[in-house]
mmCIF file of C-alpha atoms in Angstrom:
data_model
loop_
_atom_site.group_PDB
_atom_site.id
_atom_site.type_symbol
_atom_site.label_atom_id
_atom_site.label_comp_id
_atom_site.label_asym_id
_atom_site.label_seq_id
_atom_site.Cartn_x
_atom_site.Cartn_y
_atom_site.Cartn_z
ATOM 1 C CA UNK O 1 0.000 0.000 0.000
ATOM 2 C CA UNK O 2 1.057 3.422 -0.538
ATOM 3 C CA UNK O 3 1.531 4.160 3.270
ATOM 4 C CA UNK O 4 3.994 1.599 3.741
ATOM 5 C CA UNK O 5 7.860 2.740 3.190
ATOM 6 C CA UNK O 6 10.665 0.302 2.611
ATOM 7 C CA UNK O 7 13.347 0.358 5.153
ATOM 8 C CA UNK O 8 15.902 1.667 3.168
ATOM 9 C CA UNK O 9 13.920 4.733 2.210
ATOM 10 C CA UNK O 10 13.330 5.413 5.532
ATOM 11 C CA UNK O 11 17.031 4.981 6.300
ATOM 12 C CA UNK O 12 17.984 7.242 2.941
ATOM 13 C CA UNK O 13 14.922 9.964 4.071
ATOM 14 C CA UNK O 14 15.946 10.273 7.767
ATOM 15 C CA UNK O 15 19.992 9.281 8.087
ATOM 16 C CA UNK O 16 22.542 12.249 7.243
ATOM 17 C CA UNK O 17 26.154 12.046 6.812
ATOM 18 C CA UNK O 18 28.214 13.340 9.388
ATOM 19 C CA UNK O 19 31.897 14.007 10.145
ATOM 20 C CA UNK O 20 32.502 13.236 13.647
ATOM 21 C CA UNK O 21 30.358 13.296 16.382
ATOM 22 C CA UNK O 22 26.846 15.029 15.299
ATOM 23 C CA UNK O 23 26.790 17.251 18.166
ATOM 24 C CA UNK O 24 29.810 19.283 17.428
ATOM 25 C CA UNK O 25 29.127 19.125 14.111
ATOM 26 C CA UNK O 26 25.390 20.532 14.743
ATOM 27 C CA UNK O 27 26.934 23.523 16.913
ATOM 28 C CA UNK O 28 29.842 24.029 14.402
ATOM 29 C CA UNK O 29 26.715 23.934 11.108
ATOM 30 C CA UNK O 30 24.464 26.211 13.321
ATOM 31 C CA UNK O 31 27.682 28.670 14.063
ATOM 32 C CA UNK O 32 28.814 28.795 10.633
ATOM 33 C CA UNK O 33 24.972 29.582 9.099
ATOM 34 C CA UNK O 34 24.460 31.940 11.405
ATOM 35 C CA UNK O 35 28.328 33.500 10.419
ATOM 36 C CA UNK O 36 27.133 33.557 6.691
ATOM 37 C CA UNK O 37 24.540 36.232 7.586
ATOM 38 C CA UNK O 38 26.808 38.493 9.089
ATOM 39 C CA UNK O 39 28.495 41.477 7.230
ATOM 40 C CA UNK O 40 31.833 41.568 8.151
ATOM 41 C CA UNK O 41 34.216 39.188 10.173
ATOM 42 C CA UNK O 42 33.526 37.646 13.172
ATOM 43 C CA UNK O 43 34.319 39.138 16.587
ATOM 44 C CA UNK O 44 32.459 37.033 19.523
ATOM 45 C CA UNK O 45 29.894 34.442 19.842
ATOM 46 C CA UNK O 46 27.132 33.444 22.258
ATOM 47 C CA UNK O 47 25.069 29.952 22.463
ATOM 48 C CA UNK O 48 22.470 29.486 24.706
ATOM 49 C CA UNK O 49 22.823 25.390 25.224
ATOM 50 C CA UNK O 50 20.228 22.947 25.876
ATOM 51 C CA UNK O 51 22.246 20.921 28.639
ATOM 52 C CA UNK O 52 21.988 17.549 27.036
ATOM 53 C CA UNK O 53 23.644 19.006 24.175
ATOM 54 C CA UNK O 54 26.526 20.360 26.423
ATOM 55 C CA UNK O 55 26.742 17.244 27.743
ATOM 56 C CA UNK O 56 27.324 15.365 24.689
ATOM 57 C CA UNK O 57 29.756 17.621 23.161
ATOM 58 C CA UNK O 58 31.622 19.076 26.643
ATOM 59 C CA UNK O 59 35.100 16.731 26.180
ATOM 60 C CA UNK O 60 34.327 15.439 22.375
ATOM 61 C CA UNK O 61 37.159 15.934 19.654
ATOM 62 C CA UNK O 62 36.617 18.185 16.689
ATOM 63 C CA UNK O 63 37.772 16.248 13.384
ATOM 64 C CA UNK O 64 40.641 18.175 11.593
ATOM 65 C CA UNK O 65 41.449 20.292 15.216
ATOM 66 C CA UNK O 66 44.523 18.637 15.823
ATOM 67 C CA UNK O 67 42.923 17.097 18.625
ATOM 68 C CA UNK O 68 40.931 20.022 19.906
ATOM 69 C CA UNK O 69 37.640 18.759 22.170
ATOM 70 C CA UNK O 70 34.760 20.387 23.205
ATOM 71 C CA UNK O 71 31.688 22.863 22.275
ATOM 72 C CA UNK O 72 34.009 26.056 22.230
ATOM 73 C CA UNK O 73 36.280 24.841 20.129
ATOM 74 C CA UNK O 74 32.303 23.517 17.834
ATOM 75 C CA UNK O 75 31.777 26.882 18.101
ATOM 76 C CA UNK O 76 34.823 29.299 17.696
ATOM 77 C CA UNK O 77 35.597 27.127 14.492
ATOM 78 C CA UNK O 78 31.852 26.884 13.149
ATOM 79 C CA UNK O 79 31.497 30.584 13.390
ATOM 80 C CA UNK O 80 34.724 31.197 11.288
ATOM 81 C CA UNK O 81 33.921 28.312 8.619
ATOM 82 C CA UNK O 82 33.714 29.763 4.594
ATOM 83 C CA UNK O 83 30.611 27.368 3.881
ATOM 84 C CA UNK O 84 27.674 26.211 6.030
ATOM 85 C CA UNK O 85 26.000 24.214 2.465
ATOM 86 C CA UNK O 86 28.467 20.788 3.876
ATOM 87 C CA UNK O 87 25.960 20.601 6.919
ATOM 88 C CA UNK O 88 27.417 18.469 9.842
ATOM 89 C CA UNK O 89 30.145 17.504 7.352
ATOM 90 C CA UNK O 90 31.504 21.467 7.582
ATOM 91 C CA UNK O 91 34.743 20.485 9.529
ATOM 92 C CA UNK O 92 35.801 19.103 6.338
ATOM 93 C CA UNK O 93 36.726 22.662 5.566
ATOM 94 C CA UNK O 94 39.225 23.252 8.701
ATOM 95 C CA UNK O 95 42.399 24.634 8.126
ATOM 96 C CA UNK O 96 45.540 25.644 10.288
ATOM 97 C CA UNK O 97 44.774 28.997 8.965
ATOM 98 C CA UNK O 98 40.814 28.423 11.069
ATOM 99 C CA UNK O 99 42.157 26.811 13.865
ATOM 100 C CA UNK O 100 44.798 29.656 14.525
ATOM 101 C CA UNK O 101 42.107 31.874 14.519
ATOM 102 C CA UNK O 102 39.743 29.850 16.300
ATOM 103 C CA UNK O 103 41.949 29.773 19.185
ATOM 104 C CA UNK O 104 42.471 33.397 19.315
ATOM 105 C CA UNK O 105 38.995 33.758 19.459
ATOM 106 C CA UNK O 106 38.751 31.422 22.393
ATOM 107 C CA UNK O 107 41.964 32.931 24.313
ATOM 108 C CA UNK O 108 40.474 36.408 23.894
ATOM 109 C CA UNK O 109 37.088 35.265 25.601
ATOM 110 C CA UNK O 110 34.951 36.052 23.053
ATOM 111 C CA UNK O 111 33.400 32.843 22.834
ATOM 112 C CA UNK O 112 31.176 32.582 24.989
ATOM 113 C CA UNK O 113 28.790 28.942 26.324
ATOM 114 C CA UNK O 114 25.898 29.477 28.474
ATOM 115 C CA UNK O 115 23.497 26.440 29.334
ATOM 116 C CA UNK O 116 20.151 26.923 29.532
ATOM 117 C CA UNK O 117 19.505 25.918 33.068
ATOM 118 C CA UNK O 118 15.106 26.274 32.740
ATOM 119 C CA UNK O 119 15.596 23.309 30.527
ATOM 120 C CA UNK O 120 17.349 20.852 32.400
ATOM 121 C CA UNK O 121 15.619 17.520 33.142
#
């Protein structure tokens, strides 16, 4: 019947590739899409955190960081990202160019991580 869906197109319809672990990659697409809007470069950036999400993504490693970990780093490199279109594959794009930048972002406290406590389970 035509309300019945073979697995596989469920699996093809719902299933997204990803590089790394999805939540850094979800903070690091959300950063960089928001970047694309702006009009000139970067200087700081705020997230408001559902806590599960900090959670998850607190001590994970960012793919092509050289071993950087954790939602900052998502962030700081996200934000600073040419192209949001490669979706939670965007760290594909890092650089050591990005990831010097990145950190001075970071060292110069302009990245800044708040959770939202009112959510929390």
């Amino acid at each position: 019947t035509e309300s019945t869906m073979r697995f596989s197109d469920f699996l093809a319809a719902e299933w997204k590739p990803a590089l790394g672990c999805t939540e850094p990659g979800s903070i690091a697409y959300a950063a960089a899409s928001a970047a694309a809007q702006a009009d000139g470069p970067i200087l700081a950036v705020q997230l408001l955190c559902d806590p599960r999400i900090y959670k998850n993504c607190y001590a994970v490693g960012i793919p092509h960081s050289g071993h950087q970990v954790g939602i900052r780093w998502a962030l700081a490199i996200g934000a600073l990202l040419p192209d949001p279109s490669a979706k939670l594959e965007v760290f594909k794009q890092v650089n050591a160019d990005l990831l010097g930048d990145a950190k001075r972002l970071i060292d110069s406290g302009a990245i800044t991580v708040e959770v939202a406590r009112e959510r929390a389970e």
